[in-house]
Short mmCIF file of C-alpha atoms in Angstrom, two decimals:
data_model
loop_
_atom_site.label_atom_id
_atom_site.label_comp_id
_atom_site.label_asym_id
_atom_site.label_seq_id
_atom_site.Cartn_x
_atom_site.Cartn_y
_atom_site.Cartn_z
CA UNK A 913 40.93 -103.87 -14.68
CA UNK A 914 40.25 -100.12 -14.42
CA UNK A 915 36.78 -99.08 -15.56
CA UNK A 916 36.39 -95.59 -16.98
CA UNK A 917 34.80 -93.34 -14.38
CA UNK A 918 35.47 -95.80 -11.54
CA UNK A 919 35.60 -94.07 -8.18
CA UNK A 920 38.98 -93.12 -6.80
CA UNK A 921 39.23 -93.56 -3.02
CA UNK A 922 38.76 -89.87 -2.22
CA UNK A 923 35.55 -89.69 -4.30
CA UNK A 924 34.02 -93.06 -3.36
CA UNK A 925 31.99 -91.74 -0.39
CA UNK A 926 31.93 -88.03 -1.33
CA UNK A 927 28.78 -86.06 -2.22
CA UNK A 928 27.12 -86.45 -5.62
CA UNK A 929 24.97 -83.58 -6.95
CA UNK A 930 22.73 -84.03 -10.03
CA UNK A 931 21.18 -81.22 -12.11
CA UNK A 932 18.47 -82.53 -14.46
CA UNK A 933 16.80 -80.71 -17.38
CA UNK A 934 13.35 -82.33 -17.44
CA UNK A 935 12.44 -80.79 -20.81
CA UNK A 936 15.43 -82.21 -22.71
CA UNK A 937 15.38 -85.48 -20.79
CA UNK A 938 11.77 -86.13 -19.69
CA UNK A 939 10.60 -89.23 -17.89
CA UNK A 940 9.51 -91.76 -20.55
CA UNK A 941 5.80 -92.46 -20.82
CA UNK A 942 4.78 -95.26 -18.50
CA UNK A 943 8.02 -95.08 -16.49
CA UNK A 944 7.66 -95.02 -12.70
CA UNK A 945 9.05 -91.66 -11.52
CA UNK A 946 10.04 -93.30 -8.23
CA UNK A 947 12.74 -95.21 -10.12
CA UNK A 948 14.70 -92.15 -11.27
CA UNK A 949 16.72 -91.89 -8.07
CA UNK A 950 17.46 -95.63 -7.68
CA UNK A 951 18.49 -95.82 -11.36
CA UNK A 952 20.97 -92.98 -10.96
CA UNK A 953 22.26 -94.34 -7.66
CA UNK A 954 22.65 -97.82 -9.17
CA UNK A 955 24.71 -96.44 -12.06
CA UNK A 956 27.05 -94.75 -9.60
CA UNK A 957 27.17 -97.83 -7.35
CA UNK A 958 28.39 -99.90 -10.31
CA UNK A 959 31.36 -97.52 -10.54
CA UNK A 960 32.12 -97.69 -6.82
CA UNK A 961 30.35 -94.53 -5.62
CA UNK A 962 28.30 -94.74 -2.42
CA UNK A 963 28.14 -91.12 -1.25
CA UNK A 964 24.92 -89.18 -0.61
CA UNK A 965 23.12 -88.16 -3.82
CA UNK A 966 21.10 -84.95 -4.29
CA UNK A 967 18.97 -84.59 -7.44
CA UNK A 968 17.12 -81.50 -8.68
CA UNK A 969 14.84 -81.55 -11.73
CA UNK A 970 14.24 -78.28 -13.63
CA UNK A 971 11.35 -77.43 -15.95
CA UNK A 972 7.95 -75.85 -16.36
CA UNK A 973 6.22 -78.00 -13.77
CA UNK A 974 2.78 -76.83 -14.82
CA UNK A 975 3.20 -79.31 -17.65
CA UNK A 976 4.36 -82.16 -15.39
CA UNK A 977 1.62 -84.62 -14.31
CA UNK A 978 0.93 -84.73 -10.58
CA UNK A 979 1.75 -88.45 -10.29
CA UNK A 980 5.27 -87.76 -11.62
CA UNK A 981 5.77 -84.91 -9.14
CA UNK A 982 4.61 -87.17 -6.31
CA UNK A 983 6.84 -90.01 -7.46
CA UNK A 984 9.93 -87.78 -7.61
CA UNK A 985 9.22 -86.08 -4.30
CA UNK A 986 8.60 -89.40 -2.54
CA UNK A 987 12.19 -90.46 -3.26
CA UNK A 988 13.77 -87.15 -2.29
CA UNK A 989 14.16 -85.65 -5.77
CA UNK A 990 13.76 -81.88 -5.62
CA UNK A 991 11.66 -80.18 -8.32
CA UNK A 992 12.23 -76.60 -9.45
CA UNK A 993 9.83 -74.43 -11.44
CA UNK A 994 11.41 -72.41 -14.26
CA UNK A 995 10.38 -71.17 -17.69
CA UNK A 996 11.90 -73.29 -20.48
CA UNK A 997 14.08 -70.49 -21.87
CA UNK A 998 15.72 -69.93 -18.47
CA UNK A 999 16.26 -73.57 -17.50
CA UNK A 1000 19.97 -73.73 -18.34
CA UNK A 1001 20.64 -70.40 -16.65
CA UNK A 1002 19.06 -71.47 -13.36
CA UNK A 1003 20.70 -74.90 -13.47
CA UNK A 1004 24.10 -73.33 -13.96
CA UNK A 1005 23.73 -70.65 -11.28
CA UNK A 1006 22.65 -73.36 -8.82
CA UNK A 1007 25.63 -75.46 -9.88
CA UNK A 1008 28.04 -72.59 -9.23
CA UNK A 1009 26.43 -71.94 -5.85
CA UNK A 1010 26.79 -75.62 -4.96
CA UNK A 1011 30.47 -75.59 -5.93
CA UNK A 1012 31.06 -72.61 -3.63
CA UNK A 1013 29.77 -74.61 -0.65
CA UNK A 1014 31.10 -78.05 -1.62
CA UNK A 1015 34.81 -78.14 -2.45
CA UNK A 1016 36.33 -81.29 -3.99
CA UNK A 1017 36.47 -84.19 -3.60
CA UNK A 1018 32.87 -84.26 -4.84
CA UNK A 1019 31.02 -85.44 -7.94
CA UNK A 1020 28.74 -83.46 -10.25
CA UNK A 1021 26.33 -84.80 -12.85
CA UNK A 1022 24.58 -82.85 -15.59
CA UNK A 1023 21.56 -84.33 -17.36
CA UNK A 1024 20.86 -82.18 -20.41
CA UNK A 1025 21.08 -82.12 -24.19
CA UNK A 1026 22.51 -78.61 -23.87
CA UNK A 1027 25.73 -79.72 -22.18
CA UNK A 1028 27.81 -79.20 -25.31
CA UNK A 1029 26.39 -76.00 -26.79
CA UNK A 1030 25.62 -74.15 -23.55
CA UNK A 1031 27.59 -75.54 -20.61
CA UNK A 1032 30.83 -76.99 -21.98
CA UNK A 1033 32.99 -73.86 -22.44
CA UNK A 1034 32.74 -72.46 -18.92
CA UNK A 1035 32.58 -75.88 -17.28
CA UNK A 1036 35.78 -76.93 -19.08
CA UNK A 1037 37.56 -73.85 -17.71
CA UNK A 1038 36.17 -74.45 -14.22
CA UNK A 1039 37.34 -78.06 -14.33
CA UNK A 1040 40.87 -76.89 -15.14
CA UNK A 1041 40.77 -74.67 -12.05
CA UNK A 1042 39.13 -76.97 -9.47
CA UNK A 1043 38.90 -80.72 -10.12
CA UNK A 1044 35.50 -82.29 -9.55
CA UNK A 1045 34.38 -85.62 -10.90
CA UNK A 1046 31.97 -84.83 -13.73
CA UNK A 1047 29.40 -87.12 -15.37
CA UNK A 1048 27.00 -86.40 -18.24
CA UNK A 1049 23.70 -87.80 -19.46
CA UNK A 1050 21.67 -86.79 -22.53
CA UNK A 1051 18.77 -88.04 -24.63
CA UNK A 1052 20.58 -87.97 -28.00
CA UNK A 1053 24.25 -88.82 -28.36
CA UNK A 1054 26.41 -86.25 -30.14
CA UNK A 1055 29.32 -87.28 -32.35
CA UNK A 1056 30.98 -83.87 -32.16
CA UNK A 1057 34.10 -83.64 -30.02
CA UNK A 1058 33.90 -81.30 -27.07
CA UNK A 1059 36.53 -79.54 -24.99
CA UNK A 1060 34.72 -80.80 -21.86
CA UNK A 1061 36.23 -84.02 -20.50
CA UNK A 1062 33.78 -85.92 -18.23
CA UNK A 1063 34.59 -89.02 -16.20
CA UNK A 1064 31.71 -90.84 -17.85
CA UNK A 1065 28.62 -90.48 -20.04
CA UNK A 1066 25.25 -92.21 -20.30
CA UNK A 1067 22.33 -91.82 -22.64
CA UNK A 1068 19.24 -90.97 -20.60
CA UNK A 1069 17.33 -94.13 -21.55
CA UNK A 1070 20.32 -96.34 -20.71
CA UNK A 1071 20.75 -94.61 -17.37
CA UNK A 1072 17.09 -95.17 -16.47
CA UNK A 1073 17.40 -98.83 -17.50
CA UNK A 1074 20.22 -99.44 -14.99
CA UNK A 1075 19.48 -102.48 -12.82
CA UNK A 1076 18.01 -101.47 -9.47
CA UNK A 1077 15.58 -102.63 -6.82
CA UNK A 1078 12.04 -101.31 -6.90
CA UNK A 1079 11.60 -98.59 -4.29
CA UNK A 1080 8.73 -99.38 -1.94
CA UNK A 1081 6.50 -96.61 -0.62
CA UNK A 1082 7.24 -97.52 2.99
CA UNK A 1083 10.98 -97.17 2.38
CA UNK A 1084 10.46 -93.77 0.77
CA UNK A 1085 8.42 -92.54 3.71
CA UNK A 1086 11.31 -93.20 6.04
CA UNK A 1087 13.55 -90.88 4.05
CA UNK A 1088 14.24 -87.56 5.73
CA UNK A 1089 12.66 -85.00 3.38
CA UNK A 1090 13.20 -81.25 3.16
CA UNK A 1091 11.52 -78.69 0.89
CA UNK A 1092 11.09 -80.60 -2.38
CA UNK A 1093 9.33 -78.04 -4.55
CA UNK A 1094 10.93 -74.73 -5.48
CA UNK A 1095 9.99 -71.62 -7.41
CA UNK A 1096 12.97 -69.29 -7.80
CA UNK A 1097 10.97 -66.31 -9.08
CA UNK A 1098 8.73 -66.27 -6.00
CA UNK A 1099 11.19 -67.71 -3.44
CA UNK A 1100 8.58 -70.41 -2.84
CA UNK A 1101 9.45 -73.68 -1.05
CA UNK A 1102 7.10 -76.51 -0.13
CA UNK A 1103 6.65 -80.26 0.23
CA UNK A 1104 3.07 -80.64 -0.94
CA UNK A 1105 2.23 -81.30 -4.60
CA UNK A 1106 -1.16 -79.69 -4.09
CA UNK A 1107 0.37 -76.58 -2.50
CA UNK A 1108 2.93 -76.34 -5.31
CA UNK A 1109 0.24 -76.63 -8.00
CA UNK A 1110 -1.87 -74.02 -6.25
CA UNK A 1111 1.09 -71.66 -6.12
CA UNK A 1112 1.89 -72.10 -9.83
CA UNK A 1113 -1.71 -71.26 -10.80
CA UNK A 1114 -1.89 -68.18 -8.58
CA UNK A 1115 -1.93 -64.57 -9.76
CA UNK A 1116 0.95 -63.81 -7.38
CA UNK A 1117 3.16 -66.34 -9.15
CA UNK A 1118 2.20 -64.99 -12.60
CA UNK A 1119 3.20 -61.46 -11.57
CA UNK A 1120 6.42 -62.52 -9.84
CA UNK A 1121 7.50 -64.67 -12.79
CA UNK A 1122 7.34 -61.55 -14.98
CA UNK A 1123 8.79 -59.01 -12.54
CA UNK A 1124 11.52 -61.34 -11.17
CA UNK A 1125 12.41 -62.83 -14.52
CA UNK A 1126 15.49 -65.03 -14.60
CA UNK A 1127 17.75 -64.00 -17.44
CA UNK A 1128 17.94 -66.79 -20.02
CA UNK A 1129 21.64 -66.32 -20.80
CA UNK A 1130 24.24 -68.13 -18.70
CA UNK A 1131 26.42 -65.95 -16.51
CA UNK A 1132 29.81 -67.37 -17.40
CA UNK A 1133 31.85 -67.17 -14.23
CA UNK A 1134 35.30 -67.50 -15.77
CA UNK A 1135 34.93 -64.59 -18.23
CA UNK A 1136 35.71 -62.20 -15.38
CA UNK A 1137 38.78 -64.06 -14.17
CA UNK A 1138 41.97 -62.06 -14.51
CA UNK A 1139 45.35 -63.33 -15.65
CA UNK A 1140 48.92 -63.07 -14.36
CA UNK A 1141 48.23 -64.71 -11.01
CA UNK A 1142 51.06 -64.94 -8.47
CA UNK A 1143 52.57 -68.41 -8.30
CA UNK A 1144 50.83 -70.91 -6.03
CA UNK A 1145 53.23 -72.61 -3.58
CA UNK A 1146 53.17 -75.99 -5.36
CA UNK A 1147 54.20 -74.36 -8.67
CA UNK A 1148 56.63 -71.71 -7.41
CA UNK A 1149 59.72 -73.94 -7.66
CA UNK A 1150 58.37 -76.56 -10.09
CA UNK A 1151 59.78 -76.97 -13.57
CA UNK A 1152 58.61 -74.73 -16.43
CA UNK A 1153 58.60 -76.19 -19.95
CA UNK A 1154 58.33 -73.68 -22.79
CA UNK A 1155 57.18 -74.76 -26.26
CA UNK A 1156 57.86 -72.02 -28.80
CA UNK A 1157 56.46 -71.87 -32.34
CA UNK A 1158 58.95 -69.69 -34.22
CA UNK A 1159 56.80 -69.71 -37.36
CA UNK A 1160 54.26 -67.28 -35.92
CA UNK A 1161 56.19 -65.86 -33.00
CA UNK A 1162 59.61 -65.16 -34.52
CA UNK A 1163 62.37 -63.15 -32.91
CA UNK A 1164 61.78 -59.43 -33.65
CA UNK A 1165 64.17 -57.78 -36.09
CA UNK A 1166 67.25 -56.47 -34.29
CA UNK A 1167 66.62 -58.49 -31.14
CA UNK A 1168 69.52 -60.50 -29.69
CA UNK A 1169 68.29 -64.11 -29.53
CA UNK A 1170 70.33 -64.67 -26.38
CA UNK A 1171 67.90 -62.38 -24.55
CA UNK A 1172 64.95 -64.77 -25.08
CA UNK A 1173 65.71 -66.92 -22.04
CA UNK A 1174 66.47 -63.97 -19.69
CA UNK A 1175 63.29 -62.22 -20.86
CA UNK A 1176 61.11 -65.24 -20.12
CA UNK A 1177 62.78 -65.97 -16.80
CA UNK A 1178 62.37 -62.33 -15.74
CA UNK A 1179 58.63 -62.51 -16.50
CA UNK A 1180 58.31 -65.75 -14.52
CA UNK A 1181 60.27 -64.33 -11.58
CA UNK A 1182 57.97 -61.30 -11.48
CA UNK A 1183 55.04 -63.66 -10.81
CA UNK A 1184 56.97 -65.64 -8.18
CA UNK A 1185 58.22 -68.59 -10.28
CA UNK A 1186 61.82 -69.69 -9.73
CA UNK A 1187 61.85 -73.30 -10.97
CA UNK A 1188 64.13 -74.65 -13.73
CA UNK A 1189 63.15 -73.50 -17.23
CA UNK A 1190 63.51 -75.53 -20.42
CA UNK A 1191 62.81 -73.84 -23.76
CA UNK A 1192 62.34 -75.64 -27.07
CA UNK A 1193 62.01 -73.67 -30.31
CA UNK A 1194 60.13 -75.26 -33.22
CA UNK A 1195 60.02 -74.20 -36.85
CA UNK A 1196 61.30 -74.64 -40.37
CA UNK A 1197 64.89 -73.77 -39.55
CA UNK A 1198 65.88 -73.79 -43.20
CA UNK A 1199 64.60 -70.21 -43.01
CA UNK A 1200 66.17 -69.26 -39.65
CA UNK A 1201 69.48 -67.35 -39.91
CA UNK A 1202 72.54 -69.17 -38.56
CA UNK A 1203 73.40 -66.45 -36.03
CA UNK A 1204 69.93 -66.72 -34.42
CA UNK A 1205 70.24 -70.50 -34.08
CA UNK A 1206 73.69 -70.10 -32.51
CA UNK A 1207 72.48 -67.42 -30.09
CA UNK A 1208 69.51 -69.51 -29.00
CA UNK A 1209 71.60 -72.61 -28.50
CA UNK A 1210 74.27 -70.69 -26.55
CA UNK A 1211 71.71 -69.95 -23.81
CA UNK A 1212 70.38 -73.50 -23.58
CA UNK A 1213 67.42 -73.13 -25.95
CA UNK A 1214 66.98 -76.37 -27.84
CA UNK A 1215 66.27 -75.90 -31.53
CA UNK A 1216 63.98 -78.50 -33.10
CA UNK A 1217 62.46 -78.90 -36.55
CA UNK A 1218 58.66 -79.42 -36.39
CA UNK A 1219 56.44 -81.78 -34.31
CA UNK A 1220 55.64 -79.41 -31.48
CA UNK A 1221 52.35 -81.01 -30.43
CA UNK A 1222 53.69 -84.57 -30.49
CA UNK A 1223 56.66 -83.62 -28.32
CA UNK A 1224 54.41 -81.80 -25.86
CA UNK A 1225 52.22 -84.91 -25.53
CA UNK A 1226 55.26 -87.09 -24.86
CA UNK A 1227 56.55 -84.61 -22.29
CA UNK A 1228 53.22 -84.65 -20.42
CA UNK A 1229 53.37 -88.46 -20.24
CA UNK A 1230 56.79 -88.30 -18.57
CA UNK A 1231 56.41 -85.19 -16.38
CA UNK A 1232 53.47 -85.27 -13.95
CA UNK A 1233 52.30 -82.08 -12.21
CA UNK A 1234 53.01 -79.87 -10.42
CA UNK A 1235 54.69 -78.22 -13.40
CA UNK A 1236 54.07 -75.28 -15.69
CA UNK A 1237 53.59 -75.48 -19.45
CA UNK A 1238 54.06 -72.40 -21.63
CA UNK A 1239 52.97 -72.26 -25.27
CA UNK A 1240 54.27 -69.48 -27.50
CA UNK A 1241 52.21 -69.64 -30.67
CA UNK A 1242 49.38 -68.03 -32.61
CA UNK A 1243 48.10 -71.55 -33.42
CA UNK A 1244 47.10 -72.53 -29.89
CA UNK A 1245 43.34 -72.12 -30.36
CA UNK A 1246 43.21 -73.96 -33.68
CA UNK A 1247 45.81 -76.67 -33.05
CA UNK A 1248 46.04 -77.26 -29.29
CA UNK A 1249 43.11 -75.92 -27.26
CA UNK A 1250 40.54 -78.74 -27.24
CA UNK A 1251 43.03 -81.56 -26.65
CA UNK A 1252 45.04 -79.60 -24.11
CA UNK A 1253 41.87 -78.44 -22.31
CA UNK A 1254 40.88 -82.08 -21.82
CA UNK A 1255 44.36 -82.89 -20.47
CA UNK A 1256 44.22 -79.98 -18.02
CA UNK A 1257 40.82 -81.11 -16.71
CA UNK A 1258 42.27 -84.50 -15.80
CA UNK A 1259 45.62 -83.25 -14.49
CA UNK A 1260 46.79 -80.14 -12.70
CA UNK A 1261 49.37 -78.39 -14.84
CA UNK A 1262 49.84 -74.64 -14.72
CA UNK A 1263 49.55 -72.96 -18.14
CA UNK A 1264 51.10 -69.81 -19.64
CA UNK A 1265 50.43 -68.45 -23.14
CA UNK A 1266 52.17 -65.94 -25.38
CA UNK A 1267 51.16 -64.86 -28.89
CA UNK A 1268 52.00 -62.20 -31.45
CA UNK A 1269 48.48 -60.73 -31.62
CA UNK A 1270 45.51 -60.59 -29.28
CA UNK A 1271 43.06 -63.49 -29.76
CA UNK A 1272 39.69 -62.63 -31.25
CA UNK A 1273 37.95 -64.70 -28.54
CA UNK A 1274 38.71 -65.99 -25.08
CA UNK A 1275 40.25 -69.45 -25.17
CA UNK A 1276 38.77 -72.48 -23.45
CA UNK A 1277 42.23 -72.94 -21.94
CA UNK A 1278 42.48 -71.54 -18.42
CA UNK A 1279 45.80 -69.74 -18.00
CA UNK A 1280 47.72 -68.31 -15.07
CA UNK A 1281 49.48 -65.74 -17.26
CA UNK A 1282 49.33 -64.44 -20.84
CA UNK A 1283 51.58 -62.06 -22.75
CA UNK A 1284 51.96 -60.46 -26.14
CA UNK A 1285 55.15 -61.97 -27.51
CA UNK A 1286 57.05 -58.83 -28.49
CA UNK A 1287 56.01 -57.01 -25.31
CA UNK A 1288 57.26 -59.96 -23.27
CA UNK A 1289 60.67 -59.87 -24.96
CA UNK A 1290 61.00 -56.10 -24.68
CA UNK A 1291 60.02 -56.13 -21.01
CA UNK A 1292 62.76 -58.63 -20.29
CA UNK A 1293 65.38 -56.54 -22.09
CA UNK A 1294 64.43 -53.33 -20.32
CA UNK A 1295 64.24 -54.95 -16.89
CA UNK A 1296 67.53 -56.84 -17.15
CA UNK A 1297 69.75 -54.47 -19.12
CA UNK A 1298 71.66 -51.32 -18.05
CA UNK A 1299 69.60 -49.45 -20.66
CA UNK A 1300 66.37 -49.94 -18.71
CA UNK A 1301 63.95 -47.09 -19.20
CA UNK A 1302 60.88 -46.70 -16.90
CA UNK A 1303 58.73 -45.69 -19.88
CA UNK A 1304 59.92 -48.56 -22.04
CA UNK A 1305 56.70 -49.03 -23.97
CA UNK A 1306 56.44 -45.36 -24.81
CA UNK A 1307 59.84 -45.08 -26.45
CA UNK A 1308 60.05 -44.43 -30.16
CA UNK A 1309 61.37 -46.86 -32.77
CA UNK A 1310 64.86 -45.37 -32.73
CA UNK A 1311 65.17 -45.82 -28.96
CA UNK A 1312 63.82 -49.35 -29.26
CA UNK A 1313 66.41 -50.28 -31.89
CA UNK A 1314 69.13 -48.72 -29.74
CA UNK A 1315 68.20 -50.76 -26.69
CA UNK A 1316 67.78 -53.99 -28.64
CA UNK A 1317 71.10 -53.44 -30.34
CA UNK A 1318 73.09 -53.10 -27.10
CA UNK A 1319 73.98 -56.77 -26.71
CA UNK A 1320 77.10 -58.77 -25.97
CA UNK A 1321 79.05 -60.55 -28.67
CA UNK A 1322 77.34 -63.60 -30.13
CA UNK A 1323 78.61 -66.95 -28.86
CA UNK A 1324 78.92 -70.44 -30.27
CA UNK A 1325 76.43 -73.28 -29.96
CA UNK A 1326 76.60 -75.49 -26.90
CA UNK A 1327 73.16 -77.17 -27.18
CA UNK A 1328 72.04 -80.03 -29.37
CA UNK A 1329 69.94 -79.40 -32.48
CA UNK A 1330 67.20 -81.85 -33.44
CA UNK A 1331 64.82 -82.76 -36.24
CA UNK A 1332 61.84 -84.60 -34.78
CA UNK A 1333 60.39 -85.30 -38.23
CA UNK A 1334 63.33 -87.61 -38.90
CA UNK A 1335 64.05 -88.42 -35.25
CA UNK A 1336 67.54 -87.08 -35.85
CA UNK A 1337 69.84 -85.40 -33.29
CA UNK A 1338 72.56 -83.10 -34.60
CA UNK A 1339 75.66 -82.20 -32.59
CA UNK A 1340 76.00 -78.74 -34.09
CA UNK A 1341 74.49 -76.17 -36.41
CA UNK A 1342 76.49 -77.40 -39.39
CA UNK A 1343 75.17 -80.94 -38.89
CA UNK A 1344 71.61 -79.59 -38.71
CA UNK A 1345 72.05 -77.61 -41.91
CA UNK A 1346 73.43 -80.67 -43.71
CA UNK A 1347 70.53 -82.78 -42.51
CA UNK A 1348 67.83 -80.25 -43.44
CA UNK A 1349 69.19 -80.03 -46.99
CA UNK A 1350 69.28 -83.81 -47.45
CA UNK A 1351 66.92 -85.76 -49.70
CA UNK A 1352 65.91 -88.12 -46.86
CA UNK A 1353 64.70 -85.18 -44.77
CA UNK A 1354 62.74 -83.72 -47.68
CA UNK A 1355 60.90 -87.01 -48.23
CA UNK A 1356 59.98 -87.46 -44.57
CA UNK A 1357 58.96 -83.84 -44.18
CA UNK A 1358 56.38 -84.17 -46.96
CA UNK A 1359 55.08 -87.38 -45.42
CA UNK A 1360 54.66 -86.01 -41.88
CA UNK A 1361 53.68 -82.43 -42.64
CA UNK A 1362 50.74 -82.71 -45.07
CA UNK A 1363 49.13 -79.89 -46.96
CA UNK A 1364 46.12 -79.84 -44.61
CA UNK A 1365 48.38 -78.63 -41.78
CA UNK A 1366 49.85 -75.92 -43.97
CA UNK A 1367 46.32 -74.77 -44.81
CA UNK A 1368 45.46 -74.55 -41.11
CA UNK A 1369 48.45 -72.32 -40.49
CA UNK A 1370 47.46 -70.03 -43.36
CA UNK A 1371 43.95 -69.76 -41.88
CA UNK A 1372 45.44 -68.77 -38.54
CA UNK A 1373 47.25 -65.83 -40.09
CA UNK A 1374 44.01 -64.67 -41.73
CA UNK A 1375 42.41 -64.50 -38.25
CA UNK A 1376 44.83 -61.71 -37.27
CA UNK A 1377 42.65 -59.21 -39.12
CA UNK A 1378 39.46 -60.31 -37.31
CA UNK A 1379 37.69 -57.78 -35.11
CA UNK A 1380 37.21 -58.53 -31.41
CA UNK A 1381 36.47 -56.98 -28.04
CA UNK A 1382 39.24 -56.53 -25.47
CA UNK A 1383 36.91 -56.19 -22.51
CA UNK A 1384 37.59 -59.67 -21.18
CA UNK A 1385 41.35 -59.62 -21.66
CA UNK A 1386 44.29 -58.22 -19.81
CA UNK A 1387 47.82 -58.41 -21.17
CA UNK A 1388 51.27 -57.76 -19.82
#
């Protein structure tokens, strides 16, 4: 039977790096510091990991008793001096440096009570980009869901209680040791507890700790990452599934609905994507004009009533990566982001987003491309029509209406219509209209679309007026 966190073959003998916040998760009173390493190694061994383990403990080591420092050092645990307010910052910068030099397969472990409030956002985005095994340990268990999806978790006391053999001094002495004591502010390295203590009490250290102060705030790596990346080879010809929320990203007034597919495909092609595209439009189609439904269906856009998130989850179960998922919705952050972020950390889907207004904060979802919805549609029209104008986005409203109005005659429906609330497929628009006006549909809609969801959608619209900075965003 599969055990959560059990080692996959490629990770079984790979490196394991551990970053340990000694203030949040101190060694319990009376506990032998020499047992920290064997406890951690035993926990990994139980899951099938046997690779080399590096452990670094961070804290104000002037407060750490000498016998603990000796015990840690004797088993090859590195100890780093840092002021308490800068502990997370140094741990994270060292983690990023380690990732640069150790590509996957490899395993990371974070021991800290700050994993959720401080580390989770950027780590979740990093995990979507490059897949490492990730484990967590903390002194107090949190019941709050996080967007970070680790392979496994331990409480610190349970981890230290893992069955292991007592480490004998003579075995420790045979271990090949390097510099075990570090002081980042002074660039100090040493193996002697006495020398380390002497350094920490020196005037030179006191001056350097002030003049070379480590900034307490984390330097989030992914905030500077751009969007609209060219397609990677494995995604260039893979399928692209588009999930479109018509409630908050409707078709602009005067726009020919048959241009939706060409507009999206033109944007994908510009980034190097040429795989097959499926588009599914979700919404309360009682309020969608018949001609728009016909135009969408005539270009192979499937029209479905409700249940966008459930259908996306089912699609993921049946369509493994490489593939690209595109969400067109203003509700992504509130309704999708945490669950989808966890999925993307475990799997390797490509992700596109489109929305009608710029988000007030950067999402935890790591995307390869993002667009403003109306700009995306207009760009497709201008690039694919004979009325293309090089200054498309600087044209006035009259020119815009002229270009959007130059469309071919509207066609008839050739694609199936569906209502996923009732699990009902309709062969044509008339059948869909009949179904949506039926009493059976009304009853099931109220049952599956409760008032709490409606309230969430209303809250989303209120966020459109929020103020935000655009410094970290770039849009097409």
